[in-house]
PDB file of N, CA and C in Angstrom:
ATOM      1  N   LEU A   1     -18.041   2.474   8.374  1.00  0.00           N
ATOM      2  CA  LEU A   1     -19.665   2.766   7.607  1.00  0.00           C
ATOM      3  C   LEU A   1     -19.324   3.889   6.084  1.00  0.00           C
ATOM      4  N   TRP A   2     -18.643   4.641   6.146  1.00  0.00           N
ATOM      5  CA  TRP A   2     -18.298   5.099   4.421  1.00  0.00           C
ATOM      6  C   TRP A   2     -18.168   3.755   3.824  1.00  0.00           C
ATOM      7  N   GLU A   3     -17.316   2.965   3.675  1.00  0.00           N
ATOM      8  CA  GLU A   3     -17.484   1.892   3.192  1.00  0.00           C
ATOM      9  C   GLU A   3     -18.266   0.737   2.808  1.00  0.00           C
ATOM     10  N   MET A   4     -19.157   0.483   3.842  1.00  0.00           N
ATOM     11  CA  MET A   4     -20.416  -0.021   3.760  1.00  0.00           C
ATOM     12  C   MET A   4     -21.655   0.611   2.831  1.00  0.00           C
ATOM     13  N   VAL A   5     -21.333   2.216   2.960  1.00  0.00           N
ATOM     14  CA  VAL A   5     -22.664   2.972   2.510  1.00  0.00           C
ATOM     15  C   VAL A   5     -22.166   3.095   0.735  1.00  0.00           C
ATOM     16  N   SER A   6     -20.773   3.471   0.427  1.00  0.00           N
ATOM     17  CA  SER A   6     -20.599   3.361  -0.786  1.00  0.00           C
ATOM     18  C   SER A   6     -20.105   2.176  -1.234  1.00  0.00           C
ATOM     19  N   ARG A   7     -19.409   0.746  -0.814  1.00  0.00           N
ATOM     20  CA  ARG A   7     -19.164  -0.239  -1.345  1.00  0.00           C
ATOM     21  C   ARG A   7     -17.929  -0.036  -2.036  1.00  0.00           C
ATOM     22  N   LYS A   8     -17.107   1.080  -1.667  1.00  0.00           N
ATOM     23  CA  LYS A   8     -15.631   1.470  -2.429  1.00  0.00           C
ATOM     24  C   LYS A   8     -14.794   1.395  -0.728  1.00  0.00           C
ATOM     25  N   VAL A   9     -13.743   1.245  -1.692  1.00  0.00           N
ATOM     26  CA  VAL A   9     -12.604   1.837  -0.796  1.00  0.00           C
ATOM     27  C   VAL A   9     -12.192   2.961  -0.466  1.00  0.00           C
ATOM     28  N   PRO A  10     -11.891   3.560   0.660  1.00  0.00           N
ATOM     29  CA  PRO A  10     -11.682   5.729   0.568  1.00  0.00           C
ATOM     30  C   PRO A  10     -10.306   5.615  -0.240  1.00  0.00           C
ATOM     31  N   PHE A  11     -10.004   6.343  -0.973  1.00  0.00           N
ATOM     32  CA  PHE A  11      -9.015   6.919  -1.764  1.00  0.00           C
ATOM     33  C   PHE A  11      -8.479   5.844  -2.956  1.00  0.00           C
ATOM     34  N   GLU A  12      -8.910   5.304  -3.378  1.00  0.00           N
ATOM     35  CA  GLU A  12      -9.038   3.746  -4.067  1.00  0.00           C
ATOM     36  C   GLU A  12      -7.882   4.697  -5.108  1.00  0.00           C
ATOM     37  N   GLY A  13      -6.586   3.842  -5.280  1.00  0.00           N
ATOM     38  CA  GLY A  13      -5.808   4.432  -6.412  1.00  0.00           C
ATOM     39  C   GLY A  13      -4.620   5.145  -5.464  1.00  0.00           C
ATOM     40  N   TYR A  14      -4.632   5.610  -4.577  1.00  0.00           N
ATOM     41  CA  TYR A  14      -3.544   6.112  -3.795  1.00  0.00           C
ATOM     42  C   TYR A  14      -2.646   5.170  -3.009  1.00  0.00           C
ATOM     43  N   THR A  15      -1.535   5.217  -2.891  1.00  0.00           N
ATOM     44  CA  THR A  15      -0.672   4.753  -1.737  1.00  0.00           C
ATOM     45  C   THR A  15      -0.718   4.840  -0.750  1.00  0.00           C
ATOM     46  N   ALA A  16      -0.326   4.132   0.170  1.00  0.00           N
ATOM     47  CA  ALA A  16      -0.707   4.449   1.375  1.00  0.00           C
ATOM     48  C   ALA A  16      -0.130   5.700   2.277  1.00  0.00           C
ATOM     49  N   LEU A  17       1.442   6.106   1.379  1.00  0.00           N
ATOM     50  CA  LEU A  17       1.749   7.175   1.849  1.00  0.00           C
ATOM     51  C   LEU A  17       1.031   8.632   1.353  1.00  0.00           C
ATOM     52  N   GLN A  18       0.446   8.577   0.421  1.00  0.00           N
ATOM     53  CA  GLN A  18      -0.363   9.299  -0.345  1.00  0.00           C
ATOM     54  C   GLN A  18      -1.833   9.430   0.520  1.00  0.00           C
ATOM     55  N   VAL A  19      -1.868   8.553   1.090  1.00  0.00           N
ATOM     56  CA  VAL A  19      -3.239   8.662   1.393  1.00  0.00           C
ATOM     57  C   VAL A  19      -3.035   9.408   2.899  1.00  0.00           C
ATOM     58  N   VAL A  20      -2.030   9.137   3.547  1.00  0.00           N
ATOM     59  CA  VAL A  20      -1.348   9.588   4.831  1.00  0.00           C
ATOM     60  C   VAL A  20      -0.908  11.373   4.735  1.00  0.00           C
ATOM     61  N   GLY A  21      -1.191  11.387   3.583  1.00  0.00           N
ATOM     62  CA  GLY A  21      -0.258  12.800   3.196  1.00  0.00           C
ATOM     63  C   GLY A  21      -1.698  13.523   3.088  1.00  0.00           C
ATOM     64  N   LEU A  22      -2.692  12.830   2.367  1.00  0.00           N
ATOM     65  CA  LEU A  22      -4.082  13.722   2.078  1.00  0.00           C
ATOM     66  C   LEU A  22      -5.027  13.795   3.217  1.00  0.00           C
ATOM     67  N   VAL A  23      -4.929  12.862   4.035  1.00  0.00           N
ATOM     68  CA  VAL A  23      -5.797  12.671   5.470  1.00  0.00           C
ATOM     69  C   VAL A  23      -5.425  13.290   6.348  1.00  0.00           C
ATOM     70  N   GLY A  24      -3.951  12.945   6.953  1.00  0.00           N
ATOM     71  CA  GLY A  24      -2.974  13.358   7.931  1.00  0.00           C
ATOM     72  C   GLY A  24      -2.903  15.106   7.597  1.00  0.00           C
ATOM     73  N   TYR A  25      -2.286  15.291   6.328  1.00  0.00           N
ATOM     74  CA  TYR A  25      -1.519  16.910   6.340  1.00  0.00           C
ATOM     75  C   TYR A  25      -2.481  17.411   5.769  1.00  0.00           C
ATOM     76  N   GLY A  26      -3.352  17.153   4.816  1.00  0.00           N
ATOM     77  CA  GLY A  26      -4.352  17.694   3.655  1.00  0.00           C
ATOM     78  C   GLY A  26      -5.811  18.022   4.877  1.00  0.00           C
ATOM     79  N   ARG A  27      -6.024  17.354   5.385  1.00  0.00           N
ATOM     80  CA  ARG A  27      -7.521  16.829   6.034  1.00  0.00           C
ATOM     81  C   ARG A  27      -8.358  16.493   5.394  1.00  0.00           C
ATOM     82  N   ARG A  28      -8.547  15.934   3.905  1.00  0.00           N
ATOM     83  CA  ARG A  28      -9.110  15.461   3.266  1.00  0.00           C
ATOM     84  C   ARG A  28      -9.754  14.255   3.538  1.00  0.00           C
ATOM     85  N   ARG A  29     -11.178  14.056   3.037  1.00  0.00           N
ATOM     86  CA  ARG A  29     -12.007  13.049   4.061  1.00  0.00           C
ATOM     87  C   ARG A  29     -12.564  12.701   2.755  1.00  0.00           C
ATOM     88  N   PRO A  30     -13.110  11.335   2.592  1.00  0.00           N
ATOM     89  CA  PRO A  30     -13.612  10.688   1.475  1.00  0.00           C
ATOM     90  C   PRO A  30     -15.304  11.668   1.519  1.00  0.00           C
ATOM     91  N   GLN A  31     -15.769  11.838   0.243  1.00  0.00           N
ATOM     92  CA  GLN A  31     -17.070  12.156   0.070  1.00  0.00           C
ATOM     93  C   GLN A  31     -17.934  11.251   0.202  1.00  0.00           C
ATOM     94  N   ALA A  32     -19.242  11.911   0.616  1.00  0.00           N
ATOM     95  CA  ALA A  32     -20.195  10.748   0.864  1.00  0.00           C
ATOM     96  C   ALA A  32     -21.094  10.268  -0.342  1.00  0.00           C
ATOM     97  N   PRO A  33     -21.357   9.425  -1.127  1.00  0.00           N
ATOM     98  CA  PRO A  33     -21.725   9.164  -1.983  1.00  0.00           C
ATOM     99  C   PRO A  33     -22.811   9.451  -2.855  1.00  0.00           C
ATOM    100  N   ARG A  34     -22.753   9.690  -3.716  1.00  0.00           N
ATOM    101  CA  ARG A  34     -24.019  10.150  -4.393  1.00  0.00           C
ATOM    102  C   ARG A  34     -25.119   9.389  -3.999  1.00  0.00           C
ATOM    103  N   GLY A  35     -26.433  10.320  -3.901  1.00  0.00           N
ATOM    104  CA  GLY A  35     -27.646   9.718  -3.337  1.00  0.00           C
ATOM    105  C   GLY A  35     -27.996   9.306  -2.545  1.00  0.00           C
ATOM    106  N   CYS A  36     -26.547   9.585  -1.219  1.00  0.00           N
ATOM    107  CA  CYS A  36     -26.580   8.875   0.348  1.00  0.00           C
ATOM    108  C   CYS A  36     -27.757   9.869   0.433  1.00  0.00           C
ATOM    109  N   PRO A  37     -28.978   9.393   1.451  1.00  0.00           N
ATOM    110  CA  PRO A  37     -29.811   9.942   2.175  1.00  0.00           C
ATOM    111  C   PRO A  37     -29.294  11.188   3.007  1.00  0.00           C
ATOM    112  N   LEU A  38     -29.794  12.150   3.153  1.00  0.00           N
ATOM    113  CA  LEU A  38     -29.522  13.353   3.817  1.00  0.00           C
ATOM    114  C   LEU A  38     -28.892  13.056   5.527  1.00  0.00           C
ATOM    115  N   PRO A  39     -29.789  12.055   6.368  1.00  0.00           N
ATOM    116  CA  PRO A  39     -29.498  11.946   7.487  1.00  0.00           C
ATOM    117  C   PRO A  39     -28.153  10.888   7.819  1.00  0.00           C
ATOM    118  N   LEU A  40     -27.792  10.026   7.115  1.00  0.00           N
ATOM    119  CA  LEU A  40     -26.814   9.374   6.605  1.00  0.00           C
ATOM    120  C   LEU A  40     -25.589   9.914   6.500  1.00  0.00           C
ATOM    121  N   ARG A  41     -25.475  10.935   5.258  1.00  0.00           N
ATOM    122  CA  ARG A  41     -24.668  11.882   4.571  1.00  0.00           C
ATOM    123  C   ARG A  41     -24.157  12.867   6.083  1.00  0.00           C
ATOM    124  N   VAL A  42     -24.762  13.483   7.429  1.00  0.00           N
ATOM    125  CA  VAL A  42     -24.840  14.130   8.205  1.00  0.00           C
ATOM    126  C   VAL A  42     -23.947  13.130   9.201  1.00  0.00           C
ATOM    127  N   LEU A  43     -24.417  11.771   9.533  1.00  0.00           N
ATOM    128  CA  LEU A  43     -23.782  11.095  10.267  1.00  0.00           C
ATOM    129  C   LEU A  43     -22.482  11.022   9.799  1.00  0.00           C
ATOM    130  N   LEU A  44     -22.449  10.568   8.654  1.00  0.00           N
ATOM    131  CA  LEU A  44     -20.867  10.290   7.791  1.00  0.00           C
ATOM    132  C   LEU A  44     -19.767  11.516   8.173  1.00  0.00           C
ATOM    133  N   HIS A  45     -20.741  12.952   8.279  1.00  0.00           N
ATOM    134  CA  HIS A  45     -19.871  13.848   8.531  1.00  0.00           C
ATOM    135  C   HIS A  45     -18.841  13.918   9.904  1.00  0.00           C
ATOM    136  N   LYS A  46     -20.233  13.586  10.441  1.00  0.00           N
ATOM    137  CA  LYS A  46     -19.783  13.527  12.160  1.00  0.00           C
ATOM    138  C   LYS A  46     -18.650  12.490  12.437  1.00  0.00           C
ATOM    139  N   LEU A  47     -18.561  11.100  12.098  1.00  0.00           N
ATOM    140  CA  LEU A  47     -17.578  10.779  11.998  1.00  0.00           C
ATOM    141  C   LEU A  47     -16.199  10.878  11.684  1.00  0.00           C
ATOM    142  N   LEU A  48     -16.217  11.699  10.623  1.00  0.00           N
ATOM    143  CA  LEU A  48     -15.017  11.984   9.826  1.00  0.00           C
ATOM    144  C   LEU A  48     -14.392  12.932  10.052  1.00  0.00           C
ATOM    145  N   ARG A  49     -14.998  14.083  10.841  1.00  0.00           N
ATOM    146  CA  ARG A  49     -14.397  15.281  11.643  1.00  0.00           C
ATOM    147  C   ARG A  49     -12.861  14.621  11.745  1.00  0.00           C
ATOM    148  N   PRO A  50     -12.207  15.965  11.238  1.00  0.00           N
ATOM    149  CA  PRO A  50     -10.566  15.911  11.830  1.00  0.00           C
ATOM    150  C   PRO A  50      -9.724  15.593  12.902  1.00  0.00           C
ATOM    151  N   ARG A  51     -10.893  15.820  14.173  1.00  0.00           N
ATOM    152  CA  ARG A  51     -10.337  16.064  15.352  1.00  0.00           C
ATOM    153  C   ARG A  51     -11.142  14.832  15.847  1.00  0.00           C
ATOM    154  N   PRO A  52     -10.456  13.778  16.282  1.00  0.00           N
ATOM    155  CA  PRO A  52     -10.969  12.516  16.970  1.00  0.00           C
ATOM    156  C   PRO A  52     -11.943  12.889  18.136  1.00  0.00           C
ATOM    157  N   ARG A  53     -11.627  13.896  18.773  1.00  0.00           N
ATOM    158  CA  ARG A  53     -12.142  14.238  20.233  1.00  0.00           C
ATOM    159  C   ARG A  53     -13.938  14.551  19.680  1.00  0.00           C
ATOM    160  N   THR A  54     -13.801  15.179  18.663  1.00  0.00           N
ATOM    161  CA  THR A  54     -15.148  15.860  18.215  1.00  0.00           C
ATOM    162  C   THR A  54     -15.917  14.888  17.174  1.00  0.00           C
ATOM    163  N   ARG A  55     -15.079  13.390  17.061  1.00  0.00           N
ATOM    164  CA  ARG A  55     -16.076  12.932  16.612  1.00  0.00           C
ATOM    165  C   ARG A  55     -17.182  11.672  17.311  1.00  0.00           C
ATOM    166  N   CYS A  56     -18.145  11.061  16.683  1.00  0.00           N
ATOM    167  CA  CYS A  56     -18.986  10.148  17.482  1.00  0.00           C
ATOM    168  C   CYS A  56     -18.379   9.095  17.972  1.00  0.00           C
ATOM    169  N   ASN A  57     -18.991   8.762  19.426  1.00  0.00           N
ATOM    170  CA  ASN A  57     -18.320   7.124  19.717  1.00  0.00           C
ATOM    171  C   ASN A  57     -18.964   6.461  18.989  1.00  0.00           C
ATOM    172  N   PHE A  58     -18.742   5.324  19.650  1.00  0.00           N
ATOM    173  CA  PHE A  58     -19.759   4.269  19.487  1.00  0.00           C
ATOM    174  C   PHE A  58     -21.215   4.021  19.820  1.00  0.00           C
ATOM    175  N   GLU A  59     -21.056   4.505  21.094  1.00  0.00           N
ATOM    176  CA  GLU A  59     -22.439   4.434  21.825  1.00  0.00           C
ATOM    177  C   GLU A  59     -23.236   5.772  20.989  1.00  0.00           C
ATOM    178  N   GLU A  60     -22.594   6.610  20.366  1.00  0.00           N
ATOM    179  CA  GLU A  60     -23.187   7.864  19.871  1.00  0.00           C
ATOM    180  C   GLU A  60     -23.953   7.311  18.162  1.00  0.00           C
ATOM    181  N   LEU A  61     -23.050   6.332  17.677  1.00  0.00           N
ATOM    182  CA  LEU A  61     -23.391   5.976  16.814  1.00  0.00           C
ATOM    183  C   LEU A  61     -24.250   4.851  16.549  1.00  0.00           C
ATOM    184  N   ALA A  62     -24.336   3.744  17.459  1.00  0.00           N
ATOM    185  CA  ALA A  62     -25.308   3.171  17.701  1.00  0.00           C
ATOM    186  C   ALA A  62     -26.770   3.933  17.714  1.00  0.00           C
ATOM    187  N   ASP A  63     -26.920   4.725  18.758  1.00  0.00           N
ATOM    188  CA  ASP A  63     -27.798   5.593  18.667  1.00  0.00           C
ATOM    189  C   ASP A  63     -28.287   6.041  17.496  1.00  0.00           C
ATOM    190  N   GLU A  64     -27.284   6.763  16.710  1.00  0.00           N
ATOM    191  CA  GLU A  64     -28.035   7.618  15.535  1.00  0.00           C
ATOM    192  C   GLU A  64     -28.109   6.427  14.296  1.00  0.00           C
ATOM    193  N   LEU A  65     -27.761   5.508  14.396  1.00  0.00           N
ATOM    194  CA  LEU A  65     -28.384   4.310  13.299  1.00  0.00           C
ATOM    195  C   LEU A  65     -29.211   3.558  13.936  1.00  0.00           C
ATOM    196  N   GLY A  66     -29.910   3.211  14.846  1.00  0.00           N
ATOM    197  CA  GLY A  66     -30.919   3.085  15.824  1.00  0.00           C
ATOM    198  C   GLY A  66     -32.009   3.992  15.573  1.00  0.00           C
ATOM    199  N   GLY A  67     -31.536   5.371  15.539  1.00  0.00           N
ATOM    200  CA  GLY A  67     -32.752   6.334  14.818  1.00  0.00           C
ATOM    201  C   GLY A  67     -33.488   6.227  13.447  1.00  0.00           C
ATOM    202  N   LEU A  68     -31.972   6.076  12.973  1.00  0.00           N
ATOM    203  CA  LEU A  68     -32.176   5.900  11.329  1.00  0.00           C
ATOM    204  C   LEU A  68     -33.135   4.783  10.925  1.00  0.00           C
ATOM    205  N   HIS A  69     -32.768   3.560  11.608  1.00  0.00           N
ATOM    206  CA  HIS A  69     -33.649   2.344  11.131  1.00  0.00           C
ATOM    207  C   HIS A  69     -35.101   2.555  11.785  1.00  0.00           C
ATOM    208  N   ARG A  70     -35.352   3.049  12.604  1.00  0.00           N
ATOM    209  CA  ARG A  70     -36.645   2.908  13.035  1.00  0.00           C
ATOM    210  C   ARG A  70     -37.364   4.145  12.492  1.00  0.00           C
ATOM    211  N   SER A  71     -36.802   5.407  12.072  1.00  0.00           N
ATOM    212  CA  SER A  71     -37.417   6.148  10.966  1.00  0.00           C
ATOM    213  C   SER A  71     -37.802   5.504   9.874  1.00  0.00           C
ATOM    214  N   ALA A  72     -36.320   4.662   9.141  1.00  0.00           N
ATOM    215  CA  ALA A  72     -36.953   3.805   8.138  1.00  0.00           C
ATOM    216  C   ALA A  72     -37.962   2.986   7.817  1.00  0.00           C
ATOM    217  N   VAL A  73     -38.177   2.267   9.184  1.00  0.00           N
ATOM    218  CA  VAL A  73     -39.354   1.229   9.184  1.00  0.00           C
ATOM    219  C   VAL A  73     -40.383   2.057   9.511  1.00  0.00           C
ATOM    220  N   VAL A  74     -40.535   3.003  10.406  1.00  0.00           N
ATOM    221  CA  VAL A  74     -42.054   3.924  10.329  1.00  0.00           C
ATOM    222  C   VAL A  74     -42.199   4.314   8.503  1.00  0.00           C
ATOM    223  N   GLU A  75     -41.165   4.666   8.060  1.00  0.00           N
ATOM    224  CA  GLU A  75     -41.303   5.294   6.897  1.00  0.00           C
ATOM    225  C   GLU A  75     -42.359   3.903   6.128  1.00  0.00           C
ATOM    226  N   VAL A  76     -41.616   2.836   5.976  1.00  0.00           N
ATOM    227  CA  VAL A  76     -42.018   1.562   5.115  1.00  0.00           C
ATOM    228  C   VAL A  76     -43.475   1.359   5.565  1.00  0.00           C
ATOM    229  N   GLU A  77     -44.015   1.280   6.893  1.00  0.00           N
ATOM    230  CA  GLU A  77     -44.931   0.950   7.425  1.00  0.00           C
ATOM    231  C   GLU A  77     -46.173   1.782   6.787  1.00  0.00           C
ATOM    232  N   GLU A  78     -45.736   3.184   6.983  1.00  0.00           N
ATOM    233  CA  GLU A  78     -46.632   4.374   6.219  1.00  0.00           C
ATOM    234  C   GLU A  78     -47.074   4.087   4.678  1.00  0.00           C
ATOM    235  N   SER A  79     -45.912   3.823   4.329  1.00  0.00           N
ATOM    236  CA  SER A  79     -46.013   3.508   2.703  1.00  0.00           C
ATOM    237  C   SER A  79     -46.848   2.440   2.277  1.00  0.00           C
ATOM    238  N   LEU A  80     -46.732   1.454   3.114  1.00  0.00           N
ATOM    239  CA  LEU A  80     -47.727  -0.142   2.761  1.00  0.00           C
ATOM    240  C   LEU A  80     -48.944   0.373   3.339  1.00  0.00           C
ATOM    241  N   TRP A  81     -49.352   1.345   4.337  1.00  0.00           N
ATOM    242  CA  TRP A  81     -50.381   1.467   5.065  1.00  0.00           C
ATOM    243  C   TRP A  81     -51.161   2.431   3.696  1.00  0.00           C
ATOM    244  N   THR A  82     -50.838   3.091   2.946  1.00  0.00           N
ATOM    245  CA  THR A  82     -51.196   4.298   2.010  1.00  0.00           C
ATOM    246  C   THR A  82     -51.420   3.291   0.951  1.00  0.00           C
ATOM    247  N   PHE A  83     -50.537   2.209   0.448  1.00  0.00           N
ATOM    248  CA  PHE A  83     -50.759   1.575  -0.797  1.00  0.00           C
ATOM    249  C   PHE A  83     -51.741   0.906  -0.901  1.00  0.00           C
ATOM    250  N   PHE A  84     -52.158   0.091   0.696  1.00  0.00           N
ATOM    251  CA  PHE A  84     -53.346  -0.845   0.433  1.00  0.00           C
ATOM    252  C   PHE A  84     -54.095  -0.003   1.392  1.00  0.00           C
ATOM    253  N   GLY A  85     -54.203   1.291   1.188  1.00  0.00           N
ATOM    254  CA  GLY A  85     -55.659   1.938   1.368  1.00  0.00           C
ATOM    255  C   GLY A  85     -55.917   2.185   2.698  1.00  0.00           C
ATOM    256  N   GLY A  86     -55.129   2.145   3.412  1.00  0.00           N
ATOM    257  CA  GLY A  86     -55.415   1.822   5.194  1.00  0.00           C
ATOM    258  C   GLY A  86     -55.958   3.741   5.576  1.00  0.00           C
TER     259      GLY A  86
END
């Protein structure tokens, strides 16, 4: 998800061994991209937690993304309604 949102490769420029050190030992995670909406930033944070047991599972991820999608659709519909004088 981070790669789709950022359109980048995490830790680009680092070797595989360096990434293992940064992530495995240093507990570093890729930062949310600049301009990333807060709800998506929160979801990325949940997905990138250091301990696998505390991360969202795929069912929770699907639910979260579904909620974000519904919210975005409502927002667009409200904007169009306002724009067309509804």
